[in-house]
């Protein structure tokens, strides 16, 4: 689906180290601000044990996981909304992604420079959020001015609504609150007006706490992490703790050597798996599967998608000529072993155009063009 998550934060908090671990594309990571200027892009496989379970019974020639794109964006500093540092580049790159993960430093280390000479993850998040709000405020004020002028010349209902929304939204942003927390009027056109402004702080957002290795098994003992957790909880946002340096070491190991290393540091899986899943969930995506001898494959669609829409992810012709979907729950396929046995056991459902896809469906689409 080409969806992307932008990794943002102040300079030198571990964004590029995190990106290096996520992606086979190696970004430069160094102990000085603005190490990243142009955004690095990496396509990251979404870990999904269901895909492996299906392949064990199908034994396909090829296994194709789904993936998500992560973009490592240059570090932001105070004043970015006015062009300070690499502000203009930073903000334009954020505009192009579908969701944001804000990385904050939650470890003490006098050898690692902080752009504001402090360790304060909540303050770091506030700095980034404030700069994004200020940029959005400029966008909203311009839209409000246009709506106000239209009102003087006999504006239509949509422009009147735009003025109402932008008036309230400008106050909201001026208080340092992101647009995604603004309550829109109960008007069916309100989401359209809101979406057309393409606001930076309207993008779905989650957080990564870059902690030291010792904190991974004692997060409650890390005051910086707990402060960031309180912020994330207040926004109902996801927070993922990782030790970016440790994750980079894990990523450099051969796959066969990783389980032993993970066990030695008290981890069941790389923390990056949780980062990828959080990005996937923040974008409100789900995974469905197709399975056959040629390939077992994971596909991505949005939560709430109906069967024809999901079919269109595979090929536009599937959506145009959709007839029905043969649906098997992935656990039933793994338990019974074959599509035929699922059909005989009554575990295959024939679904029509109104069927809402579930995360974990194994589907065979029937279509006619």
PDB file of N, CA and C in Angstrom, residues 32-109:
ATOM      1  N   UNK A  32      26.752  13.931  16.759  1.00  0.00           N
ATOM      2  CA  UNK A  32      26.652  15.370  16.558  1.00  0.00           C
ATOM      3  C   UNK A  32      25.328  15.682  15.871  1.00  0.00           C
ATOM      4  N   UNK A  33      24.794  16.900  16.098  1.00  0.00           N
ATOM      5  CA  UNK A  33      23.483  17.244  15.530  1.00  0.00           C
ATOM      6  C   UNK A  33      23.511  17.305  14.007  1.00  0.00           C
ATOM      7  N   UNK A  34      22.343  17.077  13.410  1.00  0.00           N
ATOM      8  CA  UNK A  34      22.128  17.184  11.960  1.00  0.00           C
ATOM      9  C   UNK A  34      22.955  16.181  11.163  1.00  0.00           C
ATOM     10  N   UNK A  35      23.232  15.035  11.796  1.00  0.00           N
ATOM     11  CA  UNK A  35      23.921  13.973  11.059  1.00  0.00           C
ATOM     12  C   UNK A  35      23.078  13.538   9.874  1.00  0.00           C
ATOM     13  N   UNK A  36      21.749  13.477  10.054  1.00  0.00           N
ATOM     14  CA  UNK A  36      20.845  13.135   8.961  1.00  0.00           C
ATOM     15  C   UNK A  36      20.299  14.424   8.348  1.00  0.00           C
ATOM     16  N   UNK A  37      20.488  14.604   7.053  1.00  0.00           N
ATOM     17  CA  UNK A  37      19.977  15.794   6.365  1.00  0.00           C
ATOM     18  C   UNK A  37      18.886  15.381   5.385  1.00  0.00           C
ATOM     19  N   UNK A  38      19.247  14.578   4.403  1.00  0.00           N
ATOM     20  CA  UNK A  38      18.232  14.029   3.509  1.00  0.00           C
ATOM     21  C   UNK A  38      17.628  12.794   4.172  1.00  0.00           C
ATOM     22  N   UNK A  39      16.333  12.583   4.027  1.00  0.00           N
ATOM     23  CA  UNK A  39      15.723  11.431   4.701  1.00  0.00           C
ATOM     24  C   UNK A  39      16.160  10.120   4.076  1.00  0.00           C
ATOM     25  N   UNK A  40      16.473   9.150   4.927  1.00  0.00           N
ATOM     26  CA  UNK A  40      16.755   7.790   4.478  1.00  0.00           C
ATOM     27  C   UNK A  40      15.461   6.998   4.531  1.00  0.00           C
ATOM     28  N   UNK A  41      15.272   6.120   3.560  1.00  0.00           N
ATOM     29  CA  UNK A  41      14.032   5.360   3.462  1.00  0.00           C
ATOM     30  C   UNK A  41      14.354   3.875   3.497  1.00  0.00           C
ATOM     31  N   UNK A  42      13.642   3.132   4.323  1.00  0.00           N
ATOM     32  CA  UNK A  42      13.825   1.695   4.385  1.00  0.00           C
ATOM     33  C   UNK A  42      12.497   0.972   4.417  1.00  0.00           C
ATOM     34  N   UNK A  43      12.403  -0.104   3.663  1.00  0.00           N
ATOM     35  CA  UNK A  43      11.205  -0.934   3.670  1.00  0.00           C
ATOM     36  C   UNK A  43      11.443  -2.088   4.636  1.00  0.00           C
ATOM     37  N   UNK A  44      10.580  -2.191   5.645  1.00  0.00           N
ATOM     38  CA  UNK A  44      10.793  -3.108   6.752  1.00  0.00           C
ATOM     39  C   UNK A  44       9.704  -4.179   6.772  1.00  0.00           C
ATOM     40  N   UNK A  45      10.111  -5.424   6.859  1.00  0.00           N
ATOM     41  CA  UNK A  45       9.160  -6.539   6.937  1.00  0.00           C
ATOM     42  C   UNK A  45       8.399  -6.481   8.257  1.00  0.00           C
ATOM     43  N   UNK A  46       7.094  -6.715   8.197  1.00  0.00           N
ATOM     44  CA  UNK A  46       6.275  -6.767   9.408  1.00  0.00           C
ATOM     45  C   UNK A  46       6.332  -8.193   9.971  1.00  0.00           C
ATOM     46  N   UNK A  47       6.911  -8.394  11.162  1.00  0.00           N
ATOM     47  CA  UNK A  47       7.007  -9.749  11.729  1.00  0.00           C
ATOM     48  C   UNK A  47       5.614 -10.323  11.958  1.00  0.00           C
ATOM     49  N   UNK A  48       5.388 -11.536  11.479  1.00  0.00           N
ATOM     50  CA  UNK A  48       4.056 -12.136  11.628  1.00  0.00           C
ATOM     51  C   UNK A  48       4.188 -13.650  11.704  1.00  0.00           C
ATOM     52  N   UNK A  49       4.145 -14.216  12.915  1.00  0.00           N
ATOM     53  CA  UNK A  49       4.295 -15.671  13.069  1.00  0.00           C
ATOM     54  C   UNK A  49       3.188 -16.457  12.368  1.00  0.00           C
ATOM     55  N   UNK A  50       2.042 -15.824  12.071  1.00  0.00           N
ATOM     56  CA  UNK A  50       0.955 -16.518  11.381  1.00  0.00           C
ATOM     57  C   UNK A  50       1.377 -16.929   9.981  1.00  0.00           C
ATOM     58  N   UNK A  51       2.204 -16.106   9.352  1.00  0.00           N
ATOM     59  CA  UNK A  51       2.675 -16.408   8.002  1.00  0.00           C
ATOM     60  C   UNK A  51       3.540 -17.667   8.012  1.00  0.00           C
ATOM     61  N   UNK A  52       4.425 -17.763   8.991  1.00  0.00           N
ATOM     62  CA  UNK A  52       5.278 -18.949   9.116  1.00  0.00           C
ATOM     63  C   UNK A  52       4.445 -20.187   9.431  1.00  0.00           C
ATOM     64  N   UNK A  53       3.426 -20.018  10.277  1.00  0.00           N
ATOM     65  CA  UNK A  53       2.563 -21.151  10.639  1.00  0.00           C
ATOM     66  C   UNK A  53       1.817 -21.674   9.419  1.00  0.00           C
ATOM     67  N   UNK A  54       1.327 -20.751   8.585  1.00  0.00           N
ATOM     68  CA  UNK A  54       0.635 -21.162   7.364  1.00  0.00           C
ATOM     69  C   UNK A  54       1.586 -21.892   6.412  1.00  0.00           C
ATOM     70  N   UNK A  55       2.806 -21.377   6.306  1.00  0.00           N
ATOM     71  CA  UNK A  55       3.755 -21.993   5.378  1.00  0.00           C
ATOM     72  C   UNK A  55       4.149 -23.403   5.822  1.00  0.00           C
ATOM     73  N   UNK A  56       4.154 -23.651   7.126  1.00  0.00           N
ATOM     74  CA  UNK A  56       4.519 -24.983   7.610  1.00  0.00           C
ATOM     75  C   UNK A  56       3.547 -26.053   7.115  1.00  0.00           C
ATOM     76  N   UNK A  57       2.272 -25.675   6.971  1.00  0.00           N
ATOM     77  CA  UNK A  57       1.298 -26.658   6.496  1.00  0.00           C
ATOM     78  C   UNK A  57       1.136 -26.613   4.976  1.00  0.00           C
ATOM     79  N   UNK A  58       1.323 -25.440   4.379  1.00  0.00           N
ATOM     80  CA  UNK A  58       1.162 -25.321   2.920  1.00  0.00           C
ATOM     81  C   UNK A  58       2.434 -25.736   2.193  1.00  0.00           C
ATOM     82  N   UNK A  59       3.596 -25.379   2.791  1.00  0.00           N
ATOM     83  CA  UNK A  59       4.909 -25.641   2.188  1.00  0.00           C
ATOM     84  C   UNK A  59       4.967 -25.074   0.761  1.00  0.00           C
ATOM     85  N   UNK A  60       4.762 -23.779   0.682  1.00  0.00           N
ATOM     86  CA  UNK A  60       4.741 -23.084  -0.601  1.00  0.00           C
ATOM     87  C   UNK A  60       6.150 -22.898  -1.158  1.00  0.00           C
ATOM     88  N   UNK A  61       6.216 -22.627  -2.453  1.00  0.00           N
ATOM     89  CA  UNK A  61       7.504 -22.363  -3.093  1.00  0.00           C
ATOM     90  C   UNK A  61       8.098 -21.037  -2.616  1.00  0.00           C
ATOM     91  N   UNK A  62       7.221 -20.116  -2.222  1.00  0.00           N
ATOM     92  CA  UNK A  62       7.688 -18.786  -1.842  1.00  0.00           C
ATOM     93  C   UNK A  62       6.814 -18.238  -0.715  1.00  0.00           C
ATOM     94  N   UNK A  63       7.438 -17.517   0.215  1.00  0.00           N
ATOM     95  CA  UNK A  63       6.712 -16.846   1.295  1.00  0.00           C
ATOM     96  C   UNK A  63       6.974 -15.354   1.180  1.00  0.00           C
ATOM     97  N   UNK A  64       5.901 -14.563   1.126  1.00  0.00           N
ATOM     98  CA  UNK A  64       6.043 -13.115   0.935  1.00  0.00           C
ATOM     99  C   UNK A  64       5.365 -12.380   2.099  1.00  0.00           C
ATOM    100  N   UNK A  65       6.138 -11.780   2.991  1.00  0.00           N
ATOM    101  CA  UNK A  65       5.539 -11.033   4.097  1.00  0.00           C
ATOM    102  C   UNK A  65       5.046  -9.668   3.631  1.00  0.00           C
ATOM    103  N   UNK A  66       4.261  -9.024   4.458  1.00  0.00           N
ATOM    104  CA  UNK A  66       3.901  -7.642   4.180  1.00  0.00           C
ATOM    105  C   UNK A  66       4.990  -6.740   4.749  1.00  0.00           C
ATOM    106  N   UNK A  67       4.971  -5.473   4.363  1.00  0.00           N
ATOM    107  CA  UNK A  67       6.045  -4.569   4.768  1.00  0.00           C
ATOM    108  C   UNK A  67       5.499  -3.171   5.008  1.00  0.00           C
ATOM    109  N   UNK A  68       6.304  -2.370   5.683  1.00  0.00           N
ATOM    110  CA  UNK A  68       5.947  -0.978   5.952  1.00  0.00           C
ATOM    111  C   UNK A  68       7.209  -0.135   5.753  1.00  0.00           C
ATOM    112  N   UNK A  69       7.042   1.081   5.316  1.00  0.00           N
ATOM    113  CA  UNK A  69       8.177   1.950   5.016  1.00  0.00           C
ATOM    114  C   UNK A  69       8.468   2.875   6.202  1.00  0.00           C
ATOM    115  N   UNK A  70       9.727   2.920   6.602  1.00  0.00           N
ATOM    116  CA  UNK A  70      10.157   3.871   7.628  1.00  0.00           C
ATOM    117  C   UNK A  70      11.085   4.896   6.996  1.00  0.00           C
ATOM    118  N   UNK A  71      10.923   6.156   7.404  1.00  0.00           N
ATOM    119  CA  UNK A  71      11.711   7.252   6.854  1.00  0.00           C
ATOM    120  C   UNK A  71      12.438   7.946   7.996  1.00  0.00           C
ATOM    121  N   UNK A  72      13.758   7.987   7.923  1.00  0.00           N
ATOM    122  CA  UNK A  72      14.578   8.647   8.934  1.00  0.00           C
ATOM    123  C   UNK A  72      14.716  10.119   8.542  1.00  0.00           C
ATOM    124  N   UNK A  73      14.105  11.007   9.320  1.00  0.00           N
ATOM    125  CA  UNK A  73      14.027  12.434   8.974  1.00  0.00           C
ATOM    126  C   UNK A  73      14.989  13.243   9.838  1.00  0.00           C
ATOM    127  N   UNK A  74      15.588  14.283   9.259  1.00  0.00           N
ATOM    128  CA  UNK A  74      16.573  15.110   9.957  1.00  0.00           C
ATOM    129  C   UNK A  74      16.040  15.611  11.294  1.00  0.00           C
ATOM    130  N   UNK A  75      16.942  15.728  12.281  1.00  0.00           N
ATOM    131  CA  UNK A  75      16.560  16.190  13.607  1.00  0.00           C
ATOM    132  C   UNK A  75      16.047  17.619  13.604  1.00  0.00           C
ATOM    133  N   UNK A  76      15.055  17.847  14.427  1.00  0.00           N
ATOM    134  CA  UNK A  76      14.425  19.164  14.531  1.00  0.00           C
ATOM    135  C   UNK A  76      14.976  19.901  15.752  1.00  0.00           C
ATOM    136  N   UNK A  77      15.040  21.243  15.668  1.00  0.00           N
ATOM    137  CA  UNK A  77      15.431  22.053  16.816  1.00  0.00           C
ATOM    138  C   UNK A  77      14.389  23.129  17.051  1.00  0.00           C
ATOM    139  N   UNK A  78      14.458  23.751  18.210  1.00  0.00           N
ATOM    140  CA  UNK A  78      13.559  24.853  18.526  1.00  0.00           C
ATOM    141  C   UNK A  78      13.683  25.950  17.458  1.00  0.00           C
ATOM    142  N   UNK A  79      12.563  26.401  16.946  1.00  0.00           N
ATOM    143  CA  UNK A  79      12.572  27.424  15.907  1.00  0.00           C
ATOM    144  C   UNK A  79      12.468  26.859  14.499  1.00  0.00           C
ATOM    145  N   UNK A  80      12.308  25.533  14.388  1.00  0.00           N
ATOM    146  CA  UNK A  80      12.234  24.903  13.069  1.00  0.00           C
ATOM    147  C   UNK A  80      11.081  25.448  12.236  1.00  0.00           C
ATOM    148  N   UNK A  81       9.969  25.786  12.906  1.00  0.00           N
ATOM    149  CA  UNK A  81       8.804  26.292  12.175  1.00  0.00           C
ATOM    150  C   UNK A  81       9.093  27.613  11.488  1.00  0.00           C
ATOM    151  N   UNK A  82      10.159  28.290  11.960  1.00  0.00           N
ATOM    152  CA  UNK A  82      10.578  29.554  11.348  1.00  0.00           C
ATOM    153  C   UNK A  82      11.819  29.378  10.487  1.00  0.00           C
ATOM    154  N   UNK A  83      12.187  28.104  10.273  1.00  0.00           N
ATOM    155  CA  UNK A  83      13.327  27.835   9.394  1.00  0.00           C
ATOM    156  C   UNK A  83      14.638  27.600  10.100  1.00  0.00           C
ATOM    157  N   UNK A  84      14.660  27.574  11.456  1.00  0.00           N
ATOM    158  CA  UNK A  84      15.904  27.332  12.174  1.00  0.00           C
ATOM    159  C   UNK A  84      16.409  25.918  11.898  1.00  0.00           C
ATOM    160  N   UNK A  85      17.748  25.769  11.984  1.00  0.00           N
ATOM    161  CA  UNK A  85      18.345  24.460  11.721  1.00  0.00           C
ATOM    162  C   UNK A  85      18.018  24.015  10.310  1.00  0.00           C
ATOM    163  N   UNK A  86      17.461  22.827  10.203  1.00  0.00           N
ATOM    164  CA  UNK A  86      17.018  22.304   8.906  1.00  0.00           C
ATOM    165  C   UNK A  86      15.502  22.267   8.870  1.00  0.00           C
ATOM    166  N   UNK A  87      14.903  23.259   9.537  1.00  0.00           N
ATOM    167  CA  UNK A  87      13.460  23.251   9.767  1.00  0.00           C
ATOM    168  C   UNK A  87      12.606  23.061   8.543  1.00  0.00           C
ATOM    169  N   UNK A  88      12.882  23.802   7.493  1.00  0.00           N
ATOM    170  CA  UNK A  88      12.020  23.719   6.307  1.00  0.00           C
ATOM    171  C   UNK A  88      12.071  22.340   5.664  1.00  0.00           C
ATOM    172  N   UNK A  89      13.293  21.763   5.592  1.00  0.00           N
ATOM    173  CA  UNK A  89      13.428  20.413   5.033  1.00  0.00           C
ATOM    174  C   UNK A  89      12.712  19.399   5.920  1.00  0.00           C
ATOM    175  N   UNK A  90      12.947  19.544   7.217  1.00  0.00           N
ATOM    176  CA  UNK A  90      12.345  18.627   8.189  1.00  0.00           C
ATOM    177  C   UNK A  90      10.824  18.605   8.041  1.00  0.00           C
ATOM    178  N   UNK A  91      10.217  19.777   8.018  1.00  0.00           N
ATOM    179  CA  UNK A  91       8.767  19.872   7.979  1.00  0.00           C
ATOM    180  C   UNK A  91       8.199  19.382   6.657  1.00  0.00           C
ATOM    181  N   UNK A  92       8.890  19.646   5.564  1.00  0.00           N
ATOM    182  CA  UNK A  92       8.393  19.174   4.266  1.00  0.00           C
ATOM    183  C   UNK A  92       8.460  17.658   4.178  1.00  0.00           C
ATOM    184  N   UNK A  93       9.475  17.047   4.793  1.00  0.00           N
ATOM    185  CA  UNK A  93       9.587  15.588   4.777  1.00  0.00           C
ATOM    186  C   UNK A  93       8.520  14.936   5.648  1.00  0.00           C
ATOM    187  N   UNK A  94       8.184  15.579   6.772  1.00  0.00           N
ATOM    188  CA  UNK A  94       7.114  15.050   7.623  1.00  0.00           C
ATOM    189  C   UNK A  94       5.781  15.070   6.880  1.00  0.00           C
ATOM    190  N   UNK A  95       5.572  16.103   6.096  1.00  0.00           N
ATOM    191  CA  UNK A  95       4.304  16.242   5.372  1.00  0.00           C
ATOM    192  C   UNK A  95       4.052  15.051   4.444  1.00  0.00           C
ATOM    193  N   UNK A  96       5.116  14.399   4.005  1.00  0.00           N
ATOM    194  CA  UNK A  96       4.990  13.334   3.014  1.00  0.00           C
ATOM    195  C   UNK A  96       4.710  11.964   3.614  1.00  0.00           C
ATOM    196  N   UNK A  97       4.855  11.806   4.947  1.00  0.00           N
ATOM    197  CA  UNK A  97       4.625  10.483   5.549  1.00  0.00           C
ATOM    198  C   UNK A  97       3.190  10.366   6.046  1.00  0.00           C
ATOM    199  N   UNK A  98       2.778   9.124   6.314  1.00  0.00           N
ATOM    200  CA  UNK A  98       1.395   8.860   6.734  1.00  0.00           C
ATOM    201  C   UNK A  98       1.224   8.855   8.248  1.00  0.00           C
ATOM    202  N   UNK A  99       2.291   8.572   8.968  1.00  0.00           N
ATOM    203  CA  UNK A  99       2.248   8.551  10.430  1.00  0.00           C
ATOM    204  C   UNK A  99       3.619   8.948  10.949  1.00  0.00           C
ATOM    205  N   UNK A 100       3.677   9.264  12.233  1.00  0.00           N
ATOM    206  CA  UNK A 100       4.915   9.740  12.852  1.00  0.00           C
ATOM    207  C   UNK A 100       5.239   8.892  14.066  1.00  0.00           C
ATOM    208  N   UNK A 101       6.523   8.540  14.215  1.00  0.00           N
ATOM    209  CA  UNK A 101       7.000   7.993  15.477  1.00  0.00           C
ATOM    210  C   UNK A 101       8.016   8.985  16.021  1.00  0.00           C
ATOM    211  N   UNK A 102       7.731   9.520  17.206  1.00  0.00           N
ATOM    212  CA  UNK A 102       8.648  10.448  17.860  1.00  0.00           C
ATOM    213  C   UNK A 102       9.573   9.660  18.772  1.00  0.00           C
ATOM    214  N   UNK A 103      10.878   9.810  18.557  1.00  0.00           N
ATOM    215  CA  UNK A 103      11.880   9.127  19.381  1.00  0.00           C
ATOM    216  C   UNK A 103      12.398  10.103  20.430  1.00  0.00           C
ATOM    217  N   UNK A 104      12.448   9.654  21.675  1.00  0.00           N
ATOM    218  CA  UNK A 104      12.941  10.497  22.754  1.00  0.00           C
ATOM    219  C   UNK A 104      13.997   9.750  23.554  1.00  0.00           C
ATOM    220  N   UNK A 105      14.992  10.475  23.976  1.00  0.00           N
ATOM    221  CA  UNK A 105      16.084   9.886  24.764  1.00  0.00           C
ATOM    222  C   UNK A 105      15.652   9.702  26.211  1.00  0.00           C
ATOM    223  N   UNK A 106      15.806   8.479  26.716  1.00  0.00           N
ATOM    224  CA  UNK A 106      15.429   8.174  28.098  1.00  0.00           C
ATOM    225  C   UNK A 106      16.594   7.516  28.825  1.00  0.00           C
ATOM    226  N   UNK A 107      17.804   7.955  28.565  1.00  0.00           N
ATOM    227  CA  UNK A 107      18.980   7.405  29.236  1.00  0.00           C
ATOM    228  C   UNK A 107      19.959   8.528  29.566  1.00  0.00           C
ATOM    229  N   UNK A 108      20.727   8.294  30.609  1.00  0.00           N
ATOM    230  CA  UNK A 108      21.775   9.238  31.024  1.00  0.00           C
ATOM    231  C   UNK A 108      23.105   8.768  30.447  1.00  0.00           C
ATOM    232  N   UNK A 109      23.848   9.689  29.804  1.00  0.00           N
ATOM    233  CA  UNK A 109      25.180   9.373  29.299  1.00  0.00           C
ATOM    234  C   UNK A 109      25.874  10.692  28.966  1.00  0.00           C
TER     235      UNK A 109
END
